Coordinates of C-alpha atoms in Angstrom, one line a residue:
M20 CA -6.3 56.7 -47.7
L21 CA -7.6 57.3 -44.3
A22 CA -8.6 53.4 -43.0
D23 CA -4.8 53.1 -43.4
Q24 CA -3.8 56.4 -40.6
L25 CA -5.9 55.9 -37.8
D26 CA -7.7 53.4 -35.5
Y27 CA -10.8 54.8 -34.8
I28 CA -13.3 57.3 -36.3
V29 CA -15.2 59.0 -34.1
G30 CA -19.3 60.4 -36.0
V31 CA -21.0 63.8 -34.2
D32 CA -24.2 64.1 -35.0
P33 CA -24.6 67.9 -33.7
H34 CA -28.0 69.3 -32.6
R35 CA -28.6 72.4 -30.8
D36 CA -28.7 71.7 -27.4
S37 CA -26.9 67.7 -27.5
H38 CA -24.7 66.0 -29.6
A39 CA -25.0 62.8 -30.7
L40 CA -21.2 60.5 -30.5
A41 CA -20.4 57.3 -32.2
V42 CA -17.1 55.6 -31.7
V43 CA -16.6 53.1 -35.0
H44 CA -13.4 50.5 -35.5
V45 CA -11.5 51.6 -38.9
V46 CA -11.0 48.7 -39.6
S47 CA -13.5 46.3 -38.4
G48 CA -16.2 49.1 -39.2
A49 CA -17.9 48.2 -35.7
V50 CA -19.5 50.7 -33.7
V51 CA -17.8 49.9 -30.5
F52 CA -19.3 53.6 -28.3
E53 CA -22.6 55.3 -28.6
S54 CA -23.0 58.4 -26.3
T55 CA -24.7 62.6 -26.2
V56 CA -23.8 64.9 -24.2
I57 CA -24.8 68.5 -24.1
A58 CA -23.7 71.2 -26.3
D59 CA -21.0 73.8 -24.5
S60 CA -18.0 73.5 -23.1
D61 CA -18.4 70.5 -20.4
G62 CA -20.9 68.6 -23.1
Y63 CA -17.6 69.1 -24.4
G64 CA -15.0 68.2 -21.8
Q65 CA -17.2 65.5 -21.0
A66 CA -17.1 64.2 -25.2
L67 CA -13.3 64.6 -25.1
R68 CA -12.9 62.0 -21.2
L69 CA -15.0 59.8 -23.1
V70 CA -13.0 59.8 -25.9
D71 CA -10.3 59.6 -24.9
Q72 CA -12.1 56.5 -22.5
H73 CA -12.8 54.0 -26.0
A74 CA -10.5 55.3 -28.7
P75 CA -6.7 56.0 -27.5
G76 CA -5.3 55.5 -30.8
R77 CA -4.9 57.5 -33.9
R78 CA -8.4 58.9 -34.0
A79 CA -10.5 61.5 -35.8
F80 CA -13.9 63.3 -35.8
A81 CA -16.3 63.3 -38.3
V82 CA -18.1 66.6 -38.0
E83 CA -21.8 67.3 -39.8
G84 CA -22.5 70.8 -40.0
T85 CA -18.8 72.1 -39.0
G86 CA -19.9 75.4 -39.3
S87 CA -23.4 75.4 -37.8
F88 CA -24.5 73.3 -34.2
G89 CA -20.6 71.2 -34.8
A90 CA -19.1 74.8 -34.8
G91 CA -18.6 75.0 -31.2
L92 CA -17.4 71.6 -31.1
T93 CA -15.4 71.9 -33.6
R94 CA -13.6 74.9 -32.0
F95 CA -13.3 73.0 -28.6
L96 CA -11.1 69.8 -30.4
T97 CA -8.9 71.6 -32.6
V98 CA -7.9 74.1 -29.9
R99 CA -7.1 71.2 -28.0
G100 CA -4.7 69.6 -30.9
E101 CA -7.8 67.1 -32.6
R102 CA -8.0 66.3 -36.0
V103 CA -11.4 67.1 -37.3
L104 CA -13.3 65.8 -40.8
E105 CA -15.7 67.9 -42.7
V106 CA -19.3 65.8 -42.6
G107 CA -21.4 66.2 -45.6
R108 CA -25.1 66.5 -45.2
L109 CA -26.2 63.1 -44.7
R110 CA -28.5 62.0 -48.0
R111 CA -31.9 60.6 -47.2
E112 CA -31.3 57.8 -49.8
R113 CA -28.7 56.2 -48.0
R114 CA -30.6 55.2 -44.6
P115 CA -32.2 52.6 -45.3
G116 CA -32.1 51.7 -41.9
G117 CA -34.4 54.1 -40.4
K118 CA -33.0 57.3 -38.8
T119 CA -32.1 58.2 -35.7
D120 CA -29.2 60.8 -34.1
A121 CA -26.8 57.5 -32.8
L122 CA -27.5 56.6 -36.4
D123 CA -26.4 59.6 -38.0
A124 CA -23.3 59.5 -36.0
V125 CA -22.6 56.3 -37.2
R126 CA -23.2 57.6 -40.4
A127 CA -21.3 60.6 -40.5
A128 CA -18.2 58.7 -38.6
R129 CA -17.9 55.4 -41.7
S130 CA -18.7 58.3 -44.3
V131 CA -15.6 59.8 -44.1
L132 CA -13.8 56.2 -44.8
T133 CA -14.7 55.5 -48.5
Q134 CA -13.7 59.6 -49.4
Q135 CA -10.1 59.8 -50.6
R136 CA -9.8 63.4 -49.2
P137 CA -12.0 64.1 -46.9
A138 CA -12.4 67.9 -46.3
T139 CA -11.5 69.9 -43.3
P140 CA -13.3 72.7 -41.4
R141 CA -13.1 76.7 -42.4
A142 CA -10.6 78.0 -40.6
G143 CA -11.9 80.1 -37.4
G144 CA -10.2 83.4 -35.5
E145 CA -10.2 86.2 -38.3
R146 CA -12.0 84.4 -41.0
Q147 CA -14.6 83.4 -38.9
A148 CA -14.7 87.4 -38.1
L149 CA -14.8 88.0 -41.7
Q150 CA -17.8 85.7 -41.7
A151 CA -20.1 86.9 -39.8
L152 CA -19.3 90.8 -41.0
V153 CA -20.3 90.0 -44.7
A154 CA -24.0 88.1 -43.4
A155 CA -24.3 91.2 -41.2
R156 CA -23.3 93.6 -43.8
E157 CA -25.6 91.1 -46.5
G158 CA -28.2 91.5 -43.4
A159 CA -28.2 95.1 -44.0
V160 CA -28.0 95.3 -48.0
N161 CA -31.1 93.4 -48.9
A162 CA -32.7 95.3 -45.5
K163 CA -32.0 98.9 -47.2
R164 CA -33.1 97.5 -50.6
A165 CA -36.4 97.2 -49.0
G166 CA -36.8 99.8 -47.7
L167 CA -36.2 101.4 -50.9
C168 CA -38.8 99.5 -52.6
Q169 CA -41.1 100.0 -49.9
L170 CA -40.4 104.0 -49.9
R171 CA -41.2 104.0 -53.7
D172 CA -44.0 102.2 -53.8
L173 CA -46.0 104.3 -50.5
L174 CA -45.0 107.6 -52.8
I175 CA -47.2 107.2 -55.3
T176 CA -49.8 106.8 -53.7
T177 CA -48.4 109.7 -51.3
P178 CA -51.5 113.1 -51.1
E179 CA -51.2 116.4 -53.1
P180 CA -49.6 118.4 -53.1
L181 CA -46.6 116.1 -50.6
R182 CA -46.1 114.1 -53.6
S183 CA -45.3 116.5 -56.2
E184 CA -42.5 118.1 -53.9
L185 CA -40.8 115.1 -53.5
R186 CA -41.2 113.7 -56.8
P187 CA -38.3 115.7 -58.2
L188 CA -35.8 115.0 -55.2
T189 CA -32.8 112.9 -55.1
R190 CA -31.7 109.8 -53.4
A191 CA -29.9 111.6 -51.1
R192 CA -32.0 114.7 -50.9
L193 CA -35.6 112.7 -50.6
L194 CA -34.1 111.0 -47.9
Q195 CA -33.2 113.6 -46.0
R196 CA -36.3 115.2 -46.3
L197 CA -38.2 112.7 -45.2
A198 CA -35.8 111.5 -42.0
A199 CA -36.4 115.4 -41.2
T200 CA -40.2 115.4 -41.5
R201 CA -42.2 116.9 -38.8
P202 CA -46.0 115.8 -39.2
H203 CA -48.3 118.4 -37.2
S204 CA -51.6 117.0 -35.6
R205 CA -53.9 119.7 -38.0
H206 CA -52.6 117.1 -40.6
D207 CA -55.2 115.4 -42.2
A208 CA -55.3 112.2 -41.3
E209 CA -54.5 110.5 -44.7
L210 CA -50.9 112.9 -44.6
R211 CA -50.1 112.4 -41.1
G212 CA -49.9 108.9 -42.1
S213 CA -47.9 108.8 -44.9
M214 CA -45.9 111.5 -43.7
L215 CA -44.7 109.3 -40.7
A216 CA -44.7 105.7 -42.3
L217 CA -42.1 108.0 -44.8
R218 CA -40.2 109.3 -42.0
S219 CA -40.0 106.2 -40.8
I220 CA -38.9 104.4 -44.0
A221 CA -36.5 107.1 -44.2
R222 CA -34.6 106.9 -40.7
R223 CA -34.5 103.7 -41.4
V224 CA -32.6 103.1 -44.9
L225 CA -30.3 106.2 -43.7
Q226 CA -29.8 104.0 -40.2
L227 CA -29.5 100.7 -42.5
T228 CA -26.6 102.6 -45.0
A229 CA -24.5 104.0 -42.4
E230 CA -24.9 100.4 -40.9
E231 CA -23.5 99.4 -44.3
R232 CA -20.4 101.8 -44.7
E233 CA -18.8 100.5 -40.8
L234 CA -19.6 96.8 -42.0
A235 CA -17.5 97.6 -45.2
A236 CA -14.9 98.9 -43.0
E237 CA -14.0 96.5 -40.8
I238 CA -14.4 93.8 -43.7
E239 CA -12.4 95.9 -46.6
T240 CA -9.4 96.2 -43.6
I241 CA -9.9 91.9 -42.6
T242 CA -9.5 90.9 -45.9
R243 CA -7.0 93.2 -46.4
K244 CA -4.8 91.9 -44.0
L245 CA -5.7 87.8 -45.1
A246 CA -4.9 88.4 -48.1
P247 CA -3.9 91.5 -49.7
Q248 CA -3.0 89.9 -52.5
L249 CA -6.2 89.9 -53.9
L250 CA -6.8 93.9 -53.8
E251 CA -4.1 94.0 -56.1
Q252 CA -5.9 92.5 -59.3
P253 CA -8.2 94.5 -61.5
G254 CA -11.9 93.9 -60.4
V255 CA -11.5 92.6 -57.0
G256 CA -12.8 94.6 -54.9
P257 CA -13.3 93.8 -50.8
H258 CA -16.4 92.8 -51.1
A259 CA -15.3 89.9 -53.4
A260 CA -11.7 88.8 -52.7
A261 CA -14.0 88.6 -48.6
Q262 CA -15.7 86.0 -50.1
L263 CA -13.3 84.7 -52.2
V264 CA -10.8 83.9 -48.8
L265 CA -14.0 82.4 -46.5
S266 CA -14.7 79.9 -49.6
W267 CA -10.7 79.0 -49.7
S268 CA -10.5 78.7 -46.4
H269 CA -6.9 78.3 -45.0
R270 CA -4.3 76.8 -47.1
G271 CA -4.1 72.8 -48.5
R272 CA -7.9 72.6 -47.6
I273 CA -8.8 72.4 -51.4
E274 CA -6.1 70.1 -53.4
S275 CA -6.4 71.7 -56.7
E276 CA -7.0 74.6 -59.2
A277 CA -10.0 71.8 -60.7
A278 CA -11.3 70.9 -57.0
F279 CA -12.0 75.0 -56.5
A280 CA -13.2 75.8 -60.2
R281 CA -15.4 72.5 -59.2
L282 CA -16.6 74.4 -55.8
A283 CA -16.9 77.9 -57.7
G284 CA -19.6 75.9 -60.4
A285 CA -17.2 76.8 -62.9
A286 CA -15.7 74.1 -64.4
P287 CA -16.4 73.3 -67.3
I288 CA -19.7 70.5 -68.2
P289 CA -19.6 69.0 -71.3
A290 CA -22.7 69.2 -73.8
S291 CA -20.9 67.7 -77.1
S292 CA -22.7 66.0 -80.5
G293 CA -21.2 64.7 -83.3
Q294 CA -18.9 67.5 -84.8
T295 CA -19.9 69.7 -82.4
I296 CA -17.4 70.7 -79.8
R297 CA -19.4 73.1 -76.7
Y298 CA -19.6 73.2 -72.5
R299 CA -22.7 74.0 -70.4
L300 CA -22.8 75.7 -67.4
D301 CA -22.5 74.2 -64.2
R302 CA -24.6 75.0 -61.7
S303 CA -23.7 73.3 -58.8
G304 CA -20.9 74.7 -55.9
D305 CA -21.3 77.7 -54.4
R306 CA -23.1 79.9 -55.4
K307 CA -21.6 82.6 -53.8
L308 CA -18.5 82.3 -55.1
N309 CA -19.7 82.1 -57.9
R310 CA -21.0 85.4 -57.9
A311 CA -18.2 87.1 -57.2
L312 CA -16.4 85.6 -59.7
H313 CA -19.3 86.6 -62.1
M314 CA -18.4 90.2 -60.1
I315 CA -15.0 90.7 -61.0
L316 CA -15.3 89.3 -64.7
V317 CA -18.3 92.4 -64.9
T318 CA -15.4 95.0 -64.0
R319 CA -13.1 93.4 -66.7
K320 CA -15.3 93.1 -69.2
R321 CA -14.9 96.6 -68.4
S322 CA -11.7 98.1 -68.6
H323 CA -9.0 95.8 -68.4
P324 CA -7.7 94.9 -71.7
A325 CA -6.5 92.1 -71.9
T326 CA -10.0 90.9 -70.5
I327 CA -11.2 92.1 -73.6
A328 CA -9.0 91.5 -76.5
Y329 CA -9.4 87.3 -75.0
I330 CA -13.0 87.8 -75.0
Q331 CA -12.9 89.5 -78.6
R332 CA -10.0 86.1 -80.0
R333 CA -12.6 83.6 -78.5
I334 CA -15.4 84.9 -80.7
Q335 CA -13.3 85.2 -83.4
E336 CA -12.7 81.3 -83.8
G337 CA -16.3 80.2 -82.9
K338 CA -17.2 80.6 -79.4
T339 CA -20.2 83.0 -78.6
R340 CA -20.2 85.3 -75.9
R341 CA -22.0 83.0 -73.3
E342 CA -18.6 80.3 -74.0
A343 CA -15.6 82.6 -73.7
N344 CA -17.4 84.3 -70.5
R345 CA -17.3 80.4 -68.9
C346 CA -13.4 80.0 -70.4
L347 CA -12.8 83.1 -69.0
K348 CA -14.6 82.3 -65.3
R349 CA -12.1 79.6 -65.1
Y350 CA -9.1 81.2 -66.2
L351 CA -10.3 83.5 -63.6
A352 CA -11.3 80.5 -60.8
R353 CA -7.6 79.2 -61.0
S354 CA -5.5 82.5 -61.2
L355 CA -6.7 83.7 -57.9
Y356 CA -6.8 80.0 -56.9
R357 CA -3.3 80.4 -57.3
L358 CA -2.8 83.8 -55.6
L359 CA -4.7 82.4 -52.6
E360 CA -3.1 79.4 -51.8
H361 CA 0.5 80.3 -53.0
G362 CA 0.3 83.5 -53.3
A363 CA 1.4 84.8 -57.0
P364 CA -0.7 84.8 -59.8
L365 CA -0.8 83.2 -63.4
A366 CA 0.8 85.6 -66.2
T367 CA -1.5 87.4 -68.3

């Protein structure tokens, strides 16, 4: 238990401009010290000095939001050898005594004492760089998709004869043509306005396409460095592999393959009744990780002989296709976890 390993827990409720601290004695549960510091490097140093004074023994920091407002403090403490534990979002129903930043810091400290195995923050460094790149690429992809939808809708109302000229073009030819369009003052207002709008959207889509490719290349480079074994697996592309690395983070963070499957929303949930044995879909967990597993599964069902044979065998045993897919996704989570944690896949 964590209570046997520590003398003090330092709870932290982080915000954009300030962090609330609360030092809690592990044995008695008493609040030893409370303070608020500025959320910058000077404030982090002040926080550590205050903790040195009031919690000199074995200690750990319980930080809420280690991937958001608490990220800076988490990096600061980790570099200096402090133990940092991740606190999940505190639920409102667990706040019977009201809510202040100081109270939330105390609750953050006490919440980890009730956990069998408190979570540790995700790794920084190259993994953090990968997360930033994935977020930027996802934003570029979404903006590009929105631009293409806007372009399609605008083409429907484009005046003739321009509409007829553009209709037979492929997407690539259409974007190049529109990006090079040069409206003239002799055009009527409706045609000139349509041409300007189409050119603006086309240039935006082309720019986003270039950004997407640049980011994708960098994502693949980092992913190959962090987990090259993933890309050797059938159906695992650079973007799915990157998401696997982001969700898993580092060795030892996720205690077992069952915990990884639960995180991925791939753990079976019993839904049996009488003589009927069924398992239903798990809609919890990391949905981005679940999506990565789903896309790997989609690719394997098209071109991986072992996967195709497995699904056919499960269907012959009386499983529905959805149930066979869930069984396969659970196996996939187990195999990929072992690959991430130990570098060796399960035998197929």
